[in-house]
mmCIF file of C-alpha atoms in Angstrom:
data_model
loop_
_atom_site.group_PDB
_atom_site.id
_atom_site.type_symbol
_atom_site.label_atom_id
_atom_site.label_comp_id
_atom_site.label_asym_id
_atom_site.label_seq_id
_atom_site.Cartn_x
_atom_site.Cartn_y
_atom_site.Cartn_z
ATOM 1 C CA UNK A 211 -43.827 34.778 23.674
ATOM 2 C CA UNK A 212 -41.602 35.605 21.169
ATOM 3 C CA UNK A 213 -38.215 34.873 22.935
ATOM 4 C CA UNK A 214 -40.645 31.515 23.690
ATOM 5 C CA UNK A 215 -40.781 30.373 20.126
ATOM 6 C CA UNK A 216 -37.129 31.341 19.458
ATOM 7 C CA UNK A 217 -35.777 29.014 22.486
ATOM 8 C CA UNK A 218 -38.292 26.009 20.978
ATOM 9 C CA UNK A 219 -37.270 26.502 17.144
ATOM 10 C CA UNK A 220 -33.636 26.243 18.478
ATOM 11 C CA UNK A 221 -34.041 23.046 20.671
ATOM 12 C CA UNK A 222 -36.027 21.455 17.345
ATOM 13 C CA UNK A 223 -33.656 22.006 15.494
ATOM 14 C CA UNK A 224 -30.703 21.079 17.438
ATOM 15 C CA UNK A 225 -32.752 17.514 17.899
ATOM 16 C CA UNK A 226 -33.487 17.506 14.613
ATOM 17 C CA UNK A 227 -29.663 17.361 14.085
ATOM 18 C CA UNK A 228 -28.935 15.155 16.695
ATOM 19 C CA UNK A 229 -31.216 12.722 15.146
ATOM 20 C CA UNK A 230 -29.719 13.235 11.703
ATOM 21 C CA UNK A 231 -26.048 12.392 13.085
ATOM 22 C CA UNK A 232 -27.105 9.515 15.065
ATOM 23 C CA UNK A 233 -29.178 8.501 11.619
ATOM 24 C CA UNK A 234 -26.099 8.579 9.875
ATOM 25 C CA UNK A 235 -23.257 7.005 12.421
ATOM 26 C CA UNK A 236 -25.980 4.053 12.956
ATOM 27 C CA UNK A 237 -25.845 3.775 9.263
ATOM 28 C CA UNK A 238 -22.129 3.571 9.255
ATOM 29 C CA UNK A 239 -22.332 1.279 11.867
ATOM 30 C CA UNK A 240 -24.869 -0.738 10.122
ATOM 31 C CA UNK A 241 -22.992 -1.242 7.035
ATOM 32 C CA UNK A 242 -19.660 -1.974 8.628
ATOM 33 C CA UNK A 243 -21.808 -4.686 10.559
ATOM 34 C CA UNK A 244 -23.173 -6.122 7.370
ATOM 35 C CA UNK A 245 -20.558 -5.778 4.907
ATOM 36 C CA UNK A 246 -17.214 -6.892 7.364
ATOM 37 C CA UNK A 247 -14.118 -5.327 7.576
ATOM 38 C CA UNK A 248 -11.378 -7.346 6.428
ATOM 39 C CA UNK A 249 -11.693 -7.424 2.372
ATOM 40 C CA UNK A 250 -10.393 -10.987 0.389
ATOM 41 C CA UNK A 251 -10.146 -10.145 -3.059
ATOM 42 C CA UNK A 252 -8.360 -12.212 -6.367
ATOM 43 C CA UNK A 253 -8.485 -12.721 -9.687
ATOM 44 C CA UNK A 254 -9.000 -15.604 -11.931
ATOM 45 C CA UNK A 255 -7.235 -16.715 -14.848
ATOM 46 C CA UNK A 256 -6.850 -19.910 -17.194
ATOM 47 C CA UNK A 257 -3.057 -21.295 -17.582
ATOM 48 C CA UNK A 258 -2.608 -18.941 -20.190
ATOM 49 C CA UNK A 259 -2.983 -16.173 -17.603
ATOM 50 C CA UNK A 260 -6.495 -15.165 -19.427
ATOM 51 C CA UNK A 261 -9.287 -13.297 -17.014
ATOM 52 C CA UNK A 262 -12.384 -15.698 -16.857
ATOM 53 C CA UNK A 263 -15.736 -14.390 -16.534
ATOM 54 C CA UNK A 264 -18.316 -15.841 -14.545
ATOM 55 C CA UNK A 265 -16.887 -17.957 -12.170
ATOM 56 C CA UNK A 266 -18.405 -18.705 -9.031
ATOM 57 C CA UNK A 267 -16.639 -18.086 -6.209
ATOM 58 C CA UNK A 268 -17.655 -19.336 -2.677
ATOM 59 C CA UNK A 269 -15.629 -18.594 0.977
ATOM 60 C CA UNK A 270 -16.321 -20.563 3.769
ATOM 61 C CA UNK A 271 -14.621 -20.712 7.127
ATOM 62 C CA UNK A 272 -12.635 -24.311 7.621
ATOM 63 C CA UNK A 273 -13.223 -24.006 11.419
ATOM 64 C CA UNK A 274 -16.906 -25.226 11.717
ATOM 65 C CA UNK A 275 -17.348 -25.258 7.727
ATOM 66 C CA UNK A 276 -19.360 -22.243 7.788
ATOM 67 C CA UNK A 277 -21.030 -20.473 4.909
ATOM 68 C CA UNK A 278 -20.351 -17.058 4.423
ATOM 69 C CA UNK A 279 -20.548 -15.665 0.562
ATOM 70 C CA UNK A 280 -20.471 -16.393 -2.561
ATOM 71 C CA UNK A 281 -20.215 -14.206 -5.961
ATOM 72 C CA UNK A 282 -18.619 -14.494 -9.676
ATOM 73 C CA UNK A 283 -16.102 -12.830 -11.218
ATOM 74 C CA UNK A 284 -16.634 -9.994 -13.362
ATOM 75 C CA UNK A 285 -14.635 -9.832 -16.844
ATOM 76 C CA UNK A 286 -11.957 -9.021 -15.678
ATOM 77 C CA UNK A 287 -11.720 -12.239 -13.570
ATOM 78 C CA UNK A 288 -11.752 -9.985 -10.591
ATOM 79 C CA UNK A 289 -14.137 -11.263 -7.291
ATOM 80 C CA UNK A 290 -14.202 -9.155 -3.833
ATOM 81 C CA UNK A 291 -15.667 -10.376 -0.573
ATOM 82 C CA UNK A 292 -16.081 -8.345 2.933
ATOM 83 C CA UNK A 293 -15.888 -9.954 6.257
ATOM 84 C CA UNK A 294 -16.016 -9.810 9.641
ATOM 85 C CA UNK A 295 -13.200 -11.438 11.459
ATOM 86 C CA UNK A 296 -13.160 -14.989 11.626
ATOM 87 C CA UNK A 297 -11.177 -18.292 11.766
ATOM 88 C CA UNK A 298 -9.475 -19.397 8.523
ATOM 89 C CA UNK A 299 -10.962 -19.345 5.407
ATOM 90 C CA UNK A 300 -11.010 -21.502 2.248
ATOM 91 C CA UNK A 301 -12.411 -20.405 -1.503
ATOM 92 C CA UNK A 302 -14.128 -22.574 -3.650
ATOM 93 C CA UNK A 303 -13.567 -21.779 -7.233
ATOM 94 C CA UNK A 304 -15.995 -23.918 -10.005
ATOM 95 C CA UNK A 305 -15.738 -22.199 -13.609
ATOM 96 C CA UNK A 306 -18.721 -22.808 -15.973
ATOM 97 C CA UNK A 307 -18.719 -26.442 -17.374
ATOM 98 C CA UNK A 308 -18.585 -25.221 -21.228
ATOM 99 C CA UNK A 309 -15.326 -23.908 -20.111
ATOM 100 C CA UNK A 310 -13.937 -27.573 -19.047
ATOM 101 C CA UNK A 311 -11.652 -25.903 -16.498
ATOM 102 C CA UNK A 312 -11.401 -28.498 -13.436
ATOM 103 C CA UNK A 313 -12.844 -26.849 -9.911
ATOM 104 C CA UNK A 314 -9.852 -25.364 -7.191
ATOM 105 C CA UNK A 315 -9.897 -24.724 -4.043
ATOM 106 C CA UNK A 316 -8.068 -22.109 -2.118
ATOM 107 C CA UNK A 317 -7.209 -23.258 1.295
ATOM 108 C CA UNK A 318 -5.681 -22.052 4.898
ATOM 109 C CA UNK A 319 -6.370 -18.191 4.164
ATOM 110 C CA UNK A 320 -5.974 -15.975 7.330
ATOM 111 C CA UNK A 321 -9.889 -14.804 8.483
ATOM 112 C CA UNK A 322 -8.313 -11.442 10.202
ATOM 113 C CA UNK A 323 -6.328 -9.484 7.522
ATOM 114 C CA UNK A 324 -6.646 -8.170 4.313
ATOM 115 C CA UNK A 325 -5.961 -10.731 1.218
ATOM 116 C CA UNK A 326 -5.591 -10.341 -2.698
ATOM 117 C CA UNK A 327 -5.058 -13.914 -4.314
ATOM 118 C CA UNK A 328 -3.952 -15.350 -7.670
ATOM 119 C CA UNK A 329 -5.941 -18.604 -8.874
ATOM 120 C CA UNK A 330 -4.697 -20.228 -12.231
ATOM 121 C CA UNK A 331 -7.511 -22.886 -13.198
ATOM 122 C CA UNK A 332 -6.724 -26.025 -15.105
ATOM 123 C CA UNK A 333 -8.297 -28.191 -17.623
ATOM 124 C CA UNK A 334 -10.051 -31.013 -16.745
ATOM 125 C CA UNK A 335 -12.116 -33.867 -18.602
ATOM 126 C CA UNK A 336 -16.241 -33.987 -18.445
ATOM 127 C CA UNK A 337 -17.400 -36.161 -16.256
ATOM 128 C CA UNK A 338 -21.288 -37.094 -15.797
ATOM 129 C CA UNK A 339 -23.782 -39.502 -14.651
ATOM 130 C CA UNK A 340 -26.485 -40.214 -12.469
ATOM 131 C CA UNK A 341 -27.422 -41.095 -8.599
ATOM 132 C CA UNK A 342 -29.694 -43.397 -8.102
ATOM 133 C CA UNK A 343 -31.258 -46.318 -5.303
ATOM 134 C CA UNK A 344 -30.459 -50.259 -5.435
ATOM 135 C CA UNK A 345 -33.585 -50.116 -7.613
ATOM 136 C CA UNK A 346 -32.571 -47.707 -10.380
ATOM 137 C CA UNK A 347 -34.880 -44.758 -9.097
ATOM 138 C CA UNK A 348 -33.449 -41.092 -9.341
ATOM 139 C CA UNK A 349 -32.104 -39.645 -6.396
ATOM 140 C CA UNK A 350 -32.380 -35.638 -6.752
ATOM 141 C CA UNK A 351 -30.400 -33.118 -4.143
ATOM 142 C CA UNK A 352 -27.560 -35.363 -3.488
ATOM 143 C CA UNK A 353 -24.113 -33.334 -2.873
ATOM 144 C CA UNK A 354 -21.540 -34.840 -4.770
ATOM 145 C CA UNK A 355 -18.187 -34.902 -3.711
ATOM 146 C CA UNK A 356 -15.034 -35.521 -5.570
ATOM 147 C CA UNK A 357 -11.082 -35.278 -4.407
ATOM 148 C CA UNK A 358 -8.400 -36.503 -5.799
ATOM 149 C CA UNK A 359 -7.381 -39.839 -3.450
ATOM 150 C CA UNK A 360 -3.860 -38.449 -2.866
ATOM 151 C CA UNK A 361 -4.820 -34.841 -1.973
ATOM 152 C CA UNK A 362 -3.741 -34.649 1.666
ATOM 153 C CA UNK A 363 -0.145 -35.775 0.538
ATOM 154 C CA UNK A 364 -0.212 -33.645 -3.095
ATOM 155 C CA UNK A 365 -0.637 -29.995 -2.821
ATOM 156 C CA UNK A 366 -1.367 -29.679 -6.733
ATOM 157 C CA UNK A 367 -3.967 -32.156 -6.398
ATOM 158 C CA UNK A 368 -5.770 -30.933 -3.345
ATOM 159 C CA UNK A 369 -5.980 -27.710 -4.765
ATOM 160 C CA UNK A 370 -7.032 -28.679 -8.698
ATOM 161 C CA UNK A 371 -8.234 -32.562 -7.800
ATOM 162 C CA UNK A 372 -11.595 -32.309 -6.801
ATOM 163 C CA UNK A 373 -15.152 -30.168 -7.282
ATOM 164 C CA UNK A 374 -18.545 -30.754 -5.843
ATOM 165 C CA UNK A 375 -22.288 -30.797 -7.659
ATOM 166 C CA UNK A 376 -25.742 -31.441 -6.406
ATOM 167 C CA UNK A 377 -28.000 -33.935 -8.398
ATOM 168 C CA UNK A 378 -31.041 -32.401 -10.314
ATOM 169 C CA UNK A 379 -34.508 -34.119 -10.201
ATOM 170 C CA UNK A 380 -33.270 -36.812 -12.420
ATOM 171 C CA UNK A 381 -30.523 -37.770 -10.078
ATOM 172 C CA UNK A 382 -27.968 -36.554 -12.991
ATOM 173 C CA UNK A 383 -24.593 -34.604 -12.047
ATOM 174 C CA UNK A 384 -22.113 -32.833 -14.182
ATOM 175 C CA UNK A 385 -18.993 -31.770 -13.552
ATOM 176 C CA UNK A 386 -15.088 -30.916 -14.531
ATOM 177 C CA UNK A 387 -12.154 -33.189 -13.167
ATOM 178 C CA UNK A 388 -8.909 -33.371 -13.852
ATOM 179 C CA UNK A 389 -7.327 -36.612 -14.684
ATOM 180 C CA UNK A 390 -6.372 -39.346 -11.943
ATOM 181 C CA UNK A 391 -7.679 -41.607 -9.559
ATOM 182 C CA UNK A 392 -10.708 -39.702 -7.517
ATOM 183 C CA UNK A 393 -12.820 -40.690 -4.438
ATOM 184 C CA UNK A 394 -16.519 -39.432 -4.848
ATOM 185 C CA UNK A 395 -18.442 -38.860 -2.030
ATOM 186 C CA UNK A 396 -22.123 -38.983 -1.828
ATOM 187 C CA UNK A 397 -23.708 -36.792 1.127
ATOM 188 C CA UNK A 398 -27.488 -37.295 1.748
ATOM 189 C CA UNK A 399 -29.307 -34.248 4.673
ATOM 190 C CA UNK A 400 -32.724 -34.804 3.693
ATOM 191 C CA UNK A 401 -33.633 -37.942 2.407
ATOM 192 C CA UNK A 402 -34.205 -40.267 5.249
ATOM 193 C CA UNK A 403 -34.580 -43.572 2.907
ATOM 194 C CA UNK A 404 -31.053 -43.222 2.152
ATOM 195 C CA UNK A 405 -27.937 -43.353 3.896
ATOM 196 C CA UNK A 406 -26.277 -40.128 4.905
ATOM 197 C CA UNK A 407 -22.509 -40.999 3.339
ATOM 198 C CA UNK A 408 -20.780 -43.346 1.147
ATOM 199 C CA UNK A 409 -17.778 -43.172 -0.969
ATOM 200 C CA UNK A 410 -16.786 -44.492 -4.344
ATOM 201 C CA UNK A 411 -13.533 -44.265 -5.992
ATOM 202 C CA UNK A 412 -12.384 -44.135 -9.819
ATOM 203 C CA UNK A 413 -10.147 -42.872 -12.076
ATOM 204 C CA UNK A 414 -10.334 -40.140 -14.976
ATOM 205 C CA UNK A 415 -9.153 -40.843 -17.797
ATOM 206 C CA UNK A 416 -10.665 -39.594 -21.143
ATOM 207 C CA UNK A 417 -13.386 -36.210 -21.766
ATOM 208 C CA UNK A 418 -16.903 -37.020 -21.531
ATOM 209 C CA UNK A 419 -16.777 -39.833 -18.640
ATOM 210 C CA UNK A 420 -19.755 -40.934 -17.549
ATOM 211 C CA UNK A 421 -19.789 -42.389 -14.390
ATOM 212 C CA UNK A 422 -23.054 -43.380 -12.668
ATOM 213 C CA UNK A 423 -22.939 -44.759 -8.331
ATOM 214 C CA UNK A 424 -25.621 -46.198 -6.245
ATOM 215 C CA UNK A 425 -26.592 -44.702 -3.368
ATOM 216 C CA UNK A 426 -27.335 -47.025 -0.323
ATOM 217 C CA UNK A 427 -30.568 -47.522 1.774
ATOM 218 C CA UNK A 428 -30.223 -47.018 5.062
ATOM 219 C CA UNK A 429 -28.979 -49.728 6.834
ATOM 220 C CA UNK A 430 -27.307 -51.405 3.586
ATOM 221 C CA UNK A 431 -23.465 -51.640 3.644
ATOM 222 C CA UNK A 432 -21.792 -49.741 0.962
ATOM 223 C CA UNK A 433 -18.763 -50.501 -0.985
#
């Protein structure tokens, strides 16, 4: 009996352990799964090389424009994202509006090694207004697109040209551009009154710009 309960303390506790380490290695597992293993980290600074807090950062992956993270720099101007492998990647850098630096993006960055980038963030002019119908009525959760018309043949301006914003419940937009000629785009996934795209173009030229567009009905031609 007593040999008995030896024997069955001894296999207890050797599942007991067994339990623990596979516990633990699923756990490993787990948080390599979740957290990726490839790390893209940066910093970001104003053009006088200045850290800038609270900048929102997202990564996407330019194959099937993917969502994968987002975050904001700390104050050192430092952001960190983990990933698993994946096609190439762009960031998408917007700074707080009171700071009136224009929006970047980072583009073409490798999805399957380790990264550490730079970003140096312009300043840009104001620029606000409002979406609305034919009719004048408020269009809310419109995403609003703007690129600088020249991007794909200016590498400056595809990086610093453009920014995006979604409408609030009063149809308004704000945002930070820098200076020249941009094409806006309006994008529309849940209204069905409204047509999905149309474009506008116009130029920046002064702070505090306020430039309101018209969003079509469906089945109206746009200009």
């Amino acid at each position: 009996m007593k040999n008995y309960s030896t024997r069955n303390l001894l296999l207890t506790s050797l599942a007991a352990l067994f339990f623990v380490m596979l516990g633990s290695n699923f756990a490993a597992w787990a948080e390599s799964q979740s957290y990726g293993c490839y790390k893209l980290s940066g910093r970001v600074t104003d053009s006088a090389n200045n850290p800038i807090k609270g900048v929102r950062v997202e990564v996407w992956e330019k194959k099937d424009n993917g969502y994968i993270s987002a975050t904001s720099t700390n104050g050192k101007g430092e952001f960190s994202f983990a990933h698993d492998p994946c096609g190439p990647l762009f960031l998408e850098v917007t700074a707080p509006v009171k700071t009136q630096l224009a929006s970047a993006i980072v583009e073409n960055i490798p999805g399957t090694e380790a990264r550490n980038i730079l970003i140096s963030m312009k300043h840009g002019y104001l620029v606000e207004g409002r979406v609305t119908s034919r009719d004048g009525k408020p269009v809310k959760g419109i995403l609003l697109k703007a690129f600088a018309t020249g991007h794909a043949f200016k590498s400056s301006e595809r990086v610093h040209g453009g920014g995006a914003v979604e409408t609030t419940k009063n149809g308004y937009y704000k945002m930070v551009l820098t200076p020249g000629e941009k094409t806006f785009v309006l994008l529309n996934k849940n209204l069905s009154e409204y047509a999905s795209y149309s474009s506008h173009t116009a130029t920046i030229t002064h702070d505090q710009m306020v430039l309101d567009f018209q969003i079509p009905y469906v089945g109206e031609l746009t200009k």
